[in-house]
Amino acid sequence: MLEKDGYDIKVLNTINFKKSMHYNPFAYLRSEKDILKLVQTIIANTKGEGEKSSEDFWVKAERLYYTALIGYLYYEAPEEEQNFETLLAFIDASEVREEDENFKNAVDYIFDALEKEKPNHFAVKQYRKYKLAAGKTAKSILISCGARLAPFDIKELKNLMEYDEMGLDTIGDKKTALFIIISDTDDTFNFVVAMMYTQLFNLLCDKADDVYGGRLPVHVRCLLDEFSNIGQIPKFEKLIATIRSREISASIILQAKSQLKAIYKDNADTISGNCVRPEVVN
């Protein structure tokens, strides 16, 4: 019916990947700011290894490493290699030998070569900081990185995110219906949904400001059912307060208000107050 009315249909299905269109977050990186937002979304919606995963130092070191690697892929890799499969290949190649502090792995050599050519490269700066932070703890940090991205060991997920068919940056240009199908019992792939929503809101806001003078030509209404199951959208309390002026609205649907508090803590009231209509379904 929607197609007959001229809507472009998009589907992300995290229950059955074979029934989903492809989604690649790397396709929507436009700046270093976007890289930082993507890394923050990954960190906020995944878990590292053991007790260390919750400690600030370890998380900061992981963040530096992801930022360095994604920065390298964004600036230096061919388009077909800008995806999570290549990111995991870099992490897998990051061998550490605790008994040999001078040992260099394949990734070290890649960044050494890049530093000689472009010493002020964004990715090089992040990699330097990571190496300083890691030191003798590099092995533990890499173990945590592997645990955090373990879902990508599933071939179907890697295939899903190999390239992009979603066209998130065009949703505010024309009539589009985006369906996001998620499990209400399993949160393993919530981080994928959180990445998509984070990128969608930021892309639409940027396009409204940069292309359309502040307002999208087609109103975008987001019906966020099972909002507590889509992961955490970083800085959502700020996004929700500013999207309406750009022709974007959001209705959050929950089973209890406490679910919003559990995810967004002290920002829950700000989010609720800026919704078109917060829905609580018993």
Coordinates of C-alpha atoms in Angstrom, one line a residue:
M1 CA 0.0 0.0 0.0
L2 CA 2.8 2.4 0.9
E3 CA 4.6 1.7 -2.4
K4 CA 1.4 2.5 -4.3
D5 CA 1.3 5.9 -2.5
G6 CA 4.8 6.6 -3.7
Y7 CA 6.8 5.7 -0.7
D8 CA 10.3 4.3 -0.9
I9 CA 10.5 1.2 1.4
K10 CA 13.5 0.4 3.5
V11 CA 13.9 -2.5 6.0
L12 CA 16.4 -3.3 8.7
N13 CA 15.7 -6.8 10.1
T14 CA 17.9 -7.8 13.1
I15 CA 15.9 -10.9 13.7
N16 CA 16.3 -12.5 10.3
F17 CA 19.3 -10.9 8.5
K18 CA 18.3 -12.6 5.2
K19 CA 15.1 -10.5 5.1
S20 CA 17.0 -7.3 5.7
M21 CA 18.5 -4.7 3.4
H22 CA 22.2 -4.0 3.8
Y23 CA 23.3 -1.3 6.3
N24 CA 26.9 0.0 6.5
P25 CA 27.5 2.8 9.0
F26 CA 30.8 3.6 7.3
A27 CA 28.8 4.8 4.3
Y28 CA 27.6 7.8 6.3
L29 CA 30.9 9.1 7.7
R30 CA 31.4 12.6 6.4
S31 CA 33.9 14.0 9.0
E32 CA 36.1 13.2 11.9
K33 CA 33.1 14.2 14.1
D34 CA 31.1 11.4 12.6
I35 CA 33.8 9.0 13.4
L36 CA 33.8 10.0 17.0
K37 CA 30.0 9.6 17.2
L38 CA 30.1 6.2 15.6
V39 CA 32.8 5.0 18.1
Q40 CA 30.8 6.5 21.0
T41 CA 27.7 4.6 19.9
I42 CA 29.6 1.3 19.7
I43 CA 31.1 1.8 23.2
A44 CA 27.7 2.8 24.7
N45 CA 25.9 -0.3 23.3
T46 CA 28.4 -3.1 23.6
K47 CA 30.3 -4.8 26.4
G48 CA 34.0 -5.4 26.7
E49 CA 35.7 -8.2 28.5
G50 CA 35.4 -8.9 32.3
E51 CA 35.5 -6.3 35.0
K52 CA 38.0 -4.1 33.2
S53 CA 35.4 -3.3 30.6
S54 CA 33.7 -0.9 33.0
E55 CA 36.8 1.0 34.1
D56 CA 37.3 4.4 32.5
F57 CA 40.9 3.8 31.5
W58 CA 40.2 0.7 29.5
V59 CA 37.2 2.2 27.8
K60 CA 39.2 5.3 26.8
A61 CA 42.0 3.1 25.4
E62 CA 39.5 1.1 23.4
R63 CA 37.9 4.3 22.1
L64 CA 41.3 5.6 20.9
Y65 CA 42.0 2.4 19.1
Y66 CA 38.6 2.2 17.3
T67 CA 38.9 5.9 16.4
A68 CA 42.4 5.3 14.9
L69 CA 41.4 2.3 12.9
I70 CA 38.1 3.8 11.6
G71 CA 39.9 7.0 10.9
Y72 CA 42.4 5.1 8.8
L73 CA 39.7 3.2 6.9
Y74 CA 37.8 6.5 6.3
Y75 CA 40.8 8.4 4.8
E76 CA 42.9 5.7 3.3
A77 CA 41.0 2.5 2.4
P78 CA 39.1 2.0 -0.8
E79 CA 35.3 2.3 -0.5
E80 CA 34.6 -1.4 -0.7
E81 CA 36.9 -2.0 2.4
Q82 CA 35.3 0.6 4.6
N83 CA 33.2 -1.7 6.7
F84 CA 33.2 -3.7 10.0
E85 CA 34.8 -6.8 8.4
T86 CA 37.9 -4.8 7.6
L87 CA 37.9 -3.2 11.0
L88 CA 37.9 -6.7 12.6
A89 CA 40.7 -7.8 10.3
F90 CA 42.8 -4.9 11.7
I91 CA 42.0 -5.9 15.3
D92 CA 42.8 -9.6 14.5
A93 CA 46.1 -8.5 13.0
S94 CA 47.1 -6.5 16.2
E95 CA 49.2 -9.2 17.7
V96 CA 50.9 -8.3 21.0
R97 CA 53.9 -10.1 22.6
E98 CA 54.2 -9.2 26.3
E99 CA 57.7 -10.6 26.5
D100 CA 58.9 -8.4 23.6
E101 CA 58.1 -4.7 24.0
N102 CA 59.8 -3.9 20.7
F103 CA 57.7 -6.3 18.7
K104 CA 55.6 -4.7 15.9
N105 CA 52.6 -6.2 14.3
A106 CA 51.2 -5.6 10.8
V107 CA 49.0 -2.7 12.0
D108 CA 52.0 -1.0 13.7
Y109 CA 53.8 -1.1 10.4
I110 CA 50.8 0.4 8.5
F111 CA 50.6 3.3 10.9
D112 CA 54.4 3.8 10.9
A113 CA 54.3 4.1 7.1
L114 CA 51.4 6.5 7.3
E115 CA 53.1 8.6 10.0
K116 CA 56.2 9.0 7.8
E117 CA 54.0 10.3 4.9
K118 CA 51.4 12.2 6.9
P119 CA 52.6 12.9 10.5
N120 CA 49.6 15.0 11.3
H121 CA 47.0 12.5 10.0
F122 CA 43.9 12.2 12.2
A123 CA 44.3 8.4 12.5
V124 CA 48.0 8.7 13.3
K125 CA 47.3 11.0 16.2
Q126 CA 44.7 8.7 17.6
Y127 CA 47.0 5.6 17.2
R128 CA 49.9 7.4 19.0
K129 CA 47.6 8.1 21.9
Y130 CA 46.4 4.5 21.9
K131 CA 50.0 3.2 22.0
L132 CA 50.8 5.5 24.9
A133 CA 47.7 4.4 26.8
A134 CA 48.0 0.7 26.1
G135 CA 51.7 0.0 27.1
K136 CA 51.9 -3.4 28.7
T137 CA 48.1 -3.6 29.0
A138 CA 47.7 -3.7 25.2
K139 CA 46.8 -7.4 25.2
S140 CA 43.9 -6.9 27.7
I141 CA 42.6 -4.0 25.7
L142 CA 42.6 -6.0 22.5
I143 CA 40.8 -8.9 24.3
S144 CA 38.1 -6.4 25.3
C145 CA 37.9 -5.1 21.7
G146 CA 37.4 -8.6 20.5
A147 CA 34.7 -9.3 23.1
R148 CA 32.9 -6.0 22.3
L149 CA 32.7 -6.8 18.6
A150 CA 32.1 -10.6 19.0
P151 CA 28.7 -10.4 17.2
F152 CA 30.6 -9.7 14.0
D153 CA 31.9 -13.3 14.1
I154 CA 28.5 -14.2 12.8
K155 CA 28.8 -14.3 9.0
E156 CA 25.3 -13.1 8.4
L157 CA 25.9 -9.9 10.3
K158 CA 29.2 -9.2 8.5
N159 CA 27.3 -9.7 5.2
L160 CA 24.5 -7.4 6.3
M161 CA 26.9 -4.6 7.0
E162 CA 29.3 -5.1 4.1
Y163 CA 27.7 -2.4 2.0
D164 CA 24.7 0.0 2.2
E165 CA 21.3 0.1 0.6
M166 CA 19.5 2.2 3.2
G167 CA 20.1 5.7 1.9
L168 CA 19.5 7.2 5.3
D169 CA 20.7 10.6 4.1
T170 CA 17.8 10.8 1.6
I171 CA 14.9 10.1 3.9
G172 CA 14.1 13.7 4.4
D173 CA 14.1 14.4 0.7
K174 CA 11.2 12.2 -0.4
K175 CA 8.5 10.0 1.0
T176 CA 10.2 7.0 2.7
A177 CA 9.0 4.4 5.1
L178 CA 11.9 2.8 7.1
F179 CA 10.9 -0.3 9.1
I180 CA 13.3 -1.5 11.8
I181 CA 12.5 -5.0 13.1
I182 CA 14.1 -5.9 16.4
S183 CA 13.8 -8.7 19.0
D184 CA 11.9 -8.0 22.2
T185 CA 13.7 -10.8 24.0
D186 CA 17.3 -10.6 22.7
D187 CA 19.5 -7.5 22.9
T188 CA 22.5 -8.9 21.1
F189 CA 22.1 -6.8 18.0
N190 CA 20.6 -3.7 19.7
F191 CA 23.9 -1.8 18.9
V192 CA 23.2 -2.1 15.2
V193 CA 19.8 -0.3 15.7
A194 CA 21.4 2.3 18.0
M195 CA 24.0 3.0 15.3
M196 CA 21.3 3.5 12.6
Y197 CA 19.1 5.8 14.7
T198 CA 22.2 7.8 15.8
Q199 CA 23.3 8.3 12.2
L200 CA 19.7 8.9 11.0
F201 CA 19.0 11.8 13.4
N202 CA 22.4 13.4 12.9
L203 CA 22.3 13.1 9.1
L204 CA 18.8 14.6 8.9
C205 CA 19.7 17.5 11.2
D206 CA 22.9 18.2 9.2
K207 CA 21.0 18.1 5.9
A208 CA 18.2 20.3 7.1
D209 CA 20.8 22.9 8.2
D210 CA 23.3 22.6 5.3
V211 CA 21.0 22.0 2.3
Y212 CA 17.5 23.2 3.2
G213 CA 18.1 26.2 5.3
G214 CA 17.0 24.6 8.5
R215 CA 13.9 22.6 7.6
L216 CA 13.6 19.3 5.7
P217 CA 11.2 19.4 2.7
V218 CA 9.5 16.2 3.8
H219 CA 8.5 15.9 7.5
V220 CA 10.1 12.8 9.1
R221 CA 8.1 11.2 11.9
C222 CA 9.8 8.5 14.0
L223 CA 7.5 6.0 15.8
L224 CA 10.0 4.5 18.2
D225 CA 8.2 1.3 19.4
E226 CA 10.0 -0.8 21.9
F227 CA 12.3 2.2 22.5
S228 CA 13.9 0.4 25.5
N229 CA 15.1 -2.3 23.2
I230 CA 16.9 -0.2 20.6
G231 CA 20.0 0.5 22.6
Q232 CA 21.3 3.9 23.7
I233 CA 21.5 6.9 21.3
P234 CA 24.3 9.1 22.5
K235 CA 23.3 12.7 23.3
F236 CA 19.7 11.8 22.6
E237 CA 18.4 14.3 25.2
K238 CA 20.0 17.1 23.1
L239 CA 18.8 15.7 19.7
I240 CA 15.2 15.3 20.8
A241 CA 15.2 18.9 22.0
T242 CA 16.3 20.3 18.7
I243 CA 14.8 18.1 15.9
R244 CA 11.3 19.5 15.8
S245 CA 12.5 22.8 14.3
R246 CA 14.0 20.8 11.4
E247 CA 10.7 19.0 10.5
I248 CA 11.6 15.9 12.5
S249 CA 9.4 14.4 15.3
A250 CA 9.6 11.4 17.5
S251 CA 7.1 9.4 19.5
I252 CA 8.7 7.1 22.1
I253 CA 6.7 4.0 23.0
L254 CA 7.5 2.2 26.2
Q255 CA 5.9 -0.4 28.5
A256 CA 6.9 1.7 31.6
K257 CA 8.6 5.1 32.1
S258 CA 11.1 3.3 34.3
Q259 CA 12.6 1.8 31.1
L260 CA 13.6 5.2 29.9
K261 CA 15.2 6.0 33.2
A262 CA 17.2 2.7 33.2
I263 CA 18.8 3.6 29.9
Y264 CA 19.1 7.4 30.0
K265 CA 19.4 8.0 33.8
D266 CA 19.1 11.7 34.7
N267 CA 18.3 12.6 31.1
A268 CA 15.1 10.6 31.0
D269 CA 12.8 13.5 32.0
T270 CA 14.4 15.8 29.4
I271 CA 13.8 13.2 26.7
S272 CA 10.2 12.6 27.7
G273 CA 9.4 16.3 27.9
N274 CA 10.6 16.8 24.3
C275 CA 8.6 14.0 22.7
V276 CA 5.6 14.6 20.5
R277 CA 3.8 12.2 22.7
P278 CA 5.4 9.7 25.1
E279 CA 3.5 6.5 24.9
V280 CA 3.3 4.0 27.8
V281 CA 1.8 0.7 26.7
N282 CA 0.8 -1.7 29.5

